[in-house]
Amino acid sequence: MKNNRVVIIGAGLGGLQCGYILAKNGYDVTVLEQERVVGGCLQSFARRGTLFDTGFHYVGALGEGEALNRLFTYFDLMSLPWKKLDADCFDEIVIGDKSYPYAMGHNNFYNRLVEYFPHEREGLKNYIALLKRVGDHIFDNLKLKEGEKSLSNTYFAQSAYKFLTETIQDPILRQVLSGASLKMELKAKRGQ
Ligand SMILES: Cc1cc2nc3c(=O)[nH]c(=O)nc-3n(C[C@H](O)[C@H](O)[C@H](O)COP(=O)(O)OP(=O)(O)OC[C@H]3O[C@@H](n4cnc5c(N)ncnc54)[C@H](O)[C@@H]3O)c2cc1C
């Protein structure tokens, strides 16, 4: 008989997602966690009466047909009480005395930023096209056969610095596009 028992060590986001996917596909999953609560890095905790929340604070691409909508539907998360942020500016990147909006949806995102960077139409088009492509292939990893490589993995493994510098000429726009990714400050020397 095929052994379908799996033990996952660590109930952080990775372990829990992995366990969920395997269980959905018929595996008998046990997740072991060393702490008293599950969640790993994603926690809420109180210190001296102040509540700290280390989880994410907003999620993008949850609109119908968008990449994370597909993932969140798979994980049965779309029924949570999501609140929609301002569609024309769900986040704002402030550089010096100027601020730049992030708008919801590929087209809206493009249109809003083109108002500030009209000379970067082509670059922004290519940037959005890549986002769409990665989103369209986000599920590839779940369907791969042994030895196959997914398109999304290829893109995730590529240097963000290289992609942005090749696609976008304006250094301010590069900063705007990487501004919401805390770990994606552009490190030219390391090529990340
Ligand atoms: C402030 C903050 C904000 C963030 N914001 C975002 C965001 O907006 N969007 C986003 O995508 N990501 C965000 N992240 C990152 C995200 O939280 C992490 O990438 C993700 O939670 C990591 O999950 P993980 O399962 O890989 O690791 P962890 O969360 O570290 O989980 C590992 C688990 O394994 C357990 N463990 C380890 N060793 C053992 C052992 N030997 N036996 C049993 N259990 C063990 C640990 O106790 C832990 O619970 C944020 C992180 C922080 C800290």
Short mmCIF file of C-alpha atoms and ligand atoms in Angstrom, two decimals:
data_model
loop_
_atom_site.label_atom_id
_atom_site.label_comp_id
_atom_site.label_asym_id
_atom_site.label_seq_id
_atom_site.Cartn_x
_atom_site.Cartn_y
_atom_site.Cartn_z
CA MET A 1 0.00 0.00 0.00
CA LYS A 2 1.28 3.49 -0.85
CA ASN A 3 2.54 5.32 2.23
CA ASN A 4 0.67 8.62 2.31
CA ARG A 5 1.70 9.80 5.78
CA VAL A 6 3.61 13.08 5.97
CA VAL A 7 5.14 14.85 8.97
CA ILE A 8 5.82 18.56 8.63
CA ILE A 9 8.09 20.26 11.15
CA GLY A 10 7.02 23.81 11.91
CA ALA A 11 3.55 25.35 11.79
CA GLY A 12 4.51 28.66 10.22
CA LEU A 13 2.88 29.88 7.04
CA GLY A 14 5.00 27.51 4.92
CA GLY A 15 4.28 24.40 6.99
CA LEU A 16 0.58 25.12 7.31
CA GLN A 17 0.13 25.84 3.59
CA CYS A 18 2.09 22.75 2.66
CA GLY A 19 0.02 20.65 5.07
CA TYR A 20 -3.22 22.07 3.66
CA ILE A 21 -2.24 21.30 0.06
CA LEU A 22 -1.12 17.77 0.91
CA ALA A 23 -4.23 17.06 2.99
CA LYS A 24 -6.41 18.33 0.13
CA ASN A 25 -4.63 15.84 -2.11
CA GLY A 26 -5.31 12.85 0.11
CA TYR A 27 -2.23 12.77 2.34
CA ASP A 28 -2.44 12.04 6.04
CA VAL A 29 -0.61 15.07 7.46
CA THR A 30 0.79 15.77 10.93
CA VAL A 31 2.26 19.21 11.62
CA LEU A 32 4.61 19.50 14.62
CA GLU A 33 5.14 22.88 16.26
CA GLN A 34 7.58 23.63 19.06
CA GLU A 35 5.77 26.76 20.26
CA ARG A 36 2.46 26.97 22.12
CA VAL A 37 0.77 28.70 19.18
CA VAL A 38 0.91 28.09 15.46
CA GLY A 39 1.70 30.77 12.88
CA GLY A 40 5.48 31.23 13.22
CA CYS A 41 6.41 34.77 12.20
CA LEU A 42 2.77 35.69 11.73
CA GLN A 43 1.58 36.42 15.27
CA SER A 44 -0.34 38.87 17.37
CA PHE A 45 1.07 39.50 20.83
CA ALA A 46 0.67 42.07 23.59
CA ARG A 47 3.43 43.80 25.55
CA ARG A 48 2.57 46.26 28.33
CA GLY A 49 -0.96 46.66 27.03
CA THR A 50 0.02 47.33 23.42
CA LEU A 51 -1.04 44.84 20.77
CA PHE A 52 1.54 44.03 18.09
CA ASP A 53 0.53 42.33 14.87
CA THR A 54 3.41 40.86 12.89
CA GLY A 55 1.25 39.61 10.06
CA PHE A 56 0.61 41.21 6.70
CA HIS A 57 -1.54 44.32 6.71
CA TYR A 58 -2.99 44.34 3.25
CA VAL A 59 -3.12 41.95 0.35
CA GLY A 60 -3.13 42.87 -3.32
CA ALA A 61 -4.50 41.13 -6.40
CA LEU A 62 -7.65 39.78 -4.72
CA GLY A 63 -9.97 41.06 -7.45
CA GLU A 64 -11.88 38.61 -9.64
CA GLY A 65 -9.46 36.82 -12.01
CA GLU A 66 -6.35 38.23 -10.30
CA ALA A 67 -3.45 36.07 -9.11
CA LEU A 68 -3.99 36.02 -5.36
CA ASN A 69 -7.74 35.64 -5.76
CA ARG A 70 -7.04 32.22 -7.29
CA LEU A 71 -4.65 31.27 -4.48
CA PHE A 72 -6.92 32.55 -1.71
CA THR A 73 -9.90 30.73 -3.23
CA TYR A 74 -7.82 27.54 -3.22
CA PHE A 75 -7.01 28.08 0.47
CA ASP A 76 -10.69 28.89 1.15
CA LEU A 77 -9.83 32.40 2.42
CA MET A 78 -12.08 34.54 0.25
CA SER A 79 -14.94 34.29 2.77
CA LEU A 80 -12.94 36.30 5.36
CA PRO A 81 -14.35 39.80 5.99
CA TRP A 82 -12.04 41.60 3.53
CA LYS A 83 -12.40 45.37 3.29
CA LYS A 84 -11.57 47.04 0.01
CA LEU A 85 -9.07 49.90 0.19
CA ASP A 86 -9.07 52.97 -2.06
CA ALA A 87 -8.92 51.52 -5.59
CA ASP A 88 -6.97 54.53 -6.91
CA CYS A 89 -4.47 54.61 -4.06
CA PHE A 90 -4.31 51.61 -1.75
CA ASP A 91 -0.73 52.54 -0.82
CA GLU A 92 1.43 55.58 -1.34
CA ILE A 93 5.17 55.79 -1.85
CA VAL A 94 6.63 59.02 -0.49
CA ILE A 95 9.98 60.18 -1.81
CA GLY A 96 11.10 63.58 -0.57
CA ASP A 97 8.16 65.96 -0.88
CA LYS A 98 6.42 63.93 -3.60
CA SER A 99 4.12 60.98 -3.28
CA TYR A 100 3.11 58.33 -5.82
CA PRO A 101 -0.01 56.16 -5.70
CA TYR A 102 -0.32 52.40 -6.07
CA ALA A 103 -3.70 51.72 -7.67
CA MET A 104 -5.63 48.46 -7.78
CA GLY A 105 -5.75 46.33 -10.90
CA HIS A 106 -3.11 46.08 -13.62
CA ASN A 107 -4.59 48.74 -15.89
CA ASN A 108 -5.36 51.16 -13.10
CA PHE A 109 -1.86 50.69 -11.64
CA TYR A 110 -0.39 51.49 -15.05
CA ASN A 111 -2.67 54.47 -15.74
CA ARG A 112 -2.03 56.14 -12.39
CA LEU A 113 1.76 55.83 -12.61
CA VAL A 114 1.87 56.94 -16.24
CA GLU A 115 0.38 60.26 -15.04
CA TYR A 116 3.61 60.78 -13.05
CA PHE A 117 6.01 59.07 -15.47
CA PRO A 118 4.64 59.65 -19.02
CA HIS A 119 8.13 59.04 -20.45
CA GLU A 120 8.06 55.49 -19.04
CA ARG A 121 4.98 54.16 -20.89
CA GLU A 122 6.88 51.29 -22.51
CA GLY A 123 8.76 50.33 -19.35
CA LEU A 124 5.59 50.29 -17.27
CA LYS A 125 3.79 48.25 -19.95
CA ASN A 126 6.56 45.63 -19.80
CA TYR A 127 6.53 45.69 -16.00
CA ILE A 128 2.75 45.08 -15.90
CA ALA A 129 3.01 42.39 -18.57
CA LEU A 130 5.46 40.50 -16.38
CA LEU A 131 3.19 40.81 -13.33
CA LYS A 132 0.30 39.41 -15.37
CA ARG A 133 2.41 36.55 -16.70
CA VAL A 134 3.65 35.51 -13.27
CA GLY A 135 0.08 35.74 -11.92
CA ASP A 136 -1.23 33.55 -14.73
CA HIS A 137 1.32 30.87 -13.89
CA ILE A 138 1.14 31.06 -10.11
CA PHE A 139 -0.39 27.59 -9.84
CA ASP A 140 2.18 25.88 -12.05
CA ASN A 141 4.15 24.66 -9.04
CA LEU A 142 1.23 22.54 -7.89
CA LYS A 143 1.02 20.73 -11.23
CA LEU A 144 4.71 20.12 -11.96
CA LYS A 145 6.05 16.69 -12.75
CA GLU A 146 9.46 15.66 -11.41
CA GLY A 147 12.30 17.55 -13.10
CA GLU A 148 10.02 20.23 -14.59
CA LYS A 149 10.62 23.90 -13.87
CA SER A 150 7.79 26.39 -13.57
CA LEU A 151 7.66 29.79 -15.23
CA SER A 152 6.84 31.47 -11.91
CA ASN A 153 9.87 29.84 -10.29
CA THR A 154 12.05 31.11 -13.12
CA TYR A 155 10.80 34.63 -12.49
CA PHE A 156 11.00 34.40 -8.71
CA ALA A 157 14.63 33.24 -9.01
CA GLN A 158 15.57 36.16 -11.24
CA SER A 159 17.23 39.28 -9.90
CA ALA A 160 14.74 42.06 -9.13
CA TYR A 161 17.55 44.60 -9.55
CA LYS A 162 18.40 43.27 -13.01
CA PHE A 163 14.77 43.20 -14.14
CA LEU A 164 13.98 46.71 -12.90
CA THR A 165 17.13 48.30 -14.29
CA GLU A 166 16.58 46.64 -17.66
CA THR A 167 12.89 47.56 -17.81
CA ILE A 168 12.72 50.99 -16.19
CA GLN A 169 15.13 53.82 -16.98
CA ASP A 170 13.90 56.46 -14.51
CA PRO A 171 15.62 55.91 -11.11
CA ILE A 172 12.70 57.48 -9.23
CA LEU A 173 10.21 55.11 -10.85
CA ARG A 174 12.48 52.20 -9.91
CA GLN A 175 12.32 53.37 -6.32
CA VAL A 176 8.55 53.76 -6.51
CA LEU A 177 8.10 50.24 -7.89
CA SER A 178 10.30 48.68 -5.22
CA GLY A 179 9.11 50.98 -2.44
CA ALA A 180 6.55 48.66 -0.86
CA SER A 181 8.87 45.67 -0.65
CA LEU A 182 10.76 46.07 2.58
CA LYS A 183 13.33 43.49 1.60
CA MET A 184 13.63 44.58 -2.00
CA GLU A 185 15.70 47.72 -1.58
CA LEU A 186 17.79 47.63 -4.69
CA LYS A 187 21.22 46.29 -3.93
CA ALA A 188 23.23 47.01 -7.02
CA LYS A 189 26.38 45.41 -5.68
CA ARG A 190 24.76 42.10 -4.85
CA GLY A 191 22.61 42.23 -7.97
CA GLN A 192 19.42 41.55 -6.01
C1 LIG B 1 6.72 42.16 10.54
C2 LIG B 1 6.56 41.20 9.40
C3 LIG B 1 5.73 41.54 8.33
C4 LIG B 1 5.57 40.67 7.27
N1 LIG B 1 4.74 41.02 6.25
C5 LIG B 1 4.54 40.18 5.23
C6 LIG B 1 3.62 40.49 4.17
O1 LIG B 1 2.98 41.53 4.19
N2 LIG B 1 3.47 39.61 3.16
C7 LIG B 1 4.18 38.43 3.14
O2 LIG B 1 3.99 37.66 2.22
N3 LIG B 1 5.05 38.12 4.12
C8 LIG B 1 5.24 38.94 5.14
N4 LIG B 1 6.12 38.63 6.14
C9 LIG B 1 6.90 37.42 5.98
C10 LIG B 1 6.14 36.21 6.44
O3 LIG B 1 5.64 36.43 7.74
C11 LIG B 1 7.11 35.06 6.45
O4 LIG B 1 7.74 34.95 5.19
C12 LIG B 1 6.40 33.75 6.73
O5 LIG B 1 5.56 33.88 7.86
C13 LIG B 1 7.47 32.71 6.96
O6 LIG B 1 6.81 31.47 7.15
P1 LIG B 1 7.64 30.15 7.35
O7 LIG B 1 6.64 29.06 7.56
O8 LIG B 1 8.61 29.96 6.26
O9 LIG B 1 8.55 30.39 8.65
P2 LIG B 1 8.12 30.76 10.14
O10 LIG B 1 6.95 31.65 10.20
O11 LIG B 1 9.39 31.17 10.79
O12 LIG B 1 7.66 29.37 10.75
C14 LIG B 1 8.52 28.35 11.15
C15 LIG B 1 7.85 27.58 12.28
O13 LIG B 1 8.59 26.39 12.54
C16 LIG B 1 8.70 26.22 13.94
N5 LIG B 1 9.86 25.37 14.17
C17 LIG B 1 11.14 25.64 13.84
N6 LIG B 1 11.95 24.60 14.20
C18 LIG B 1 11.12 23.67 14.73
C19 LIG B 1 11.36 22.38 15.28
N7 LIG B 1 12.59 21.84 15.31
N8 LIG B 1 10.30 21.69 15.76
C20 LIG B 1 9.05 22.21 15.72
N9 LIG B 1 8.76 23.43 15.22
C21 LIG B 1 9.80 24.16 14.72
C22 LIG B 1 8.81 27.62 14.47
O14 LIG B 1 8.48 27.70 15.83
C23 LIG B 1 7.80 28.37 13.59
O15 LIG B 1 6.50 28.34 14.11
C24 LIG B 1 6.28 39.45 7.23
C25 LIG B 1 7.11 39.10 8.33
C26 LIG B 1 7.25 39.95 9.40
C27 LIG B 1 8.12 39.52 10.55
#
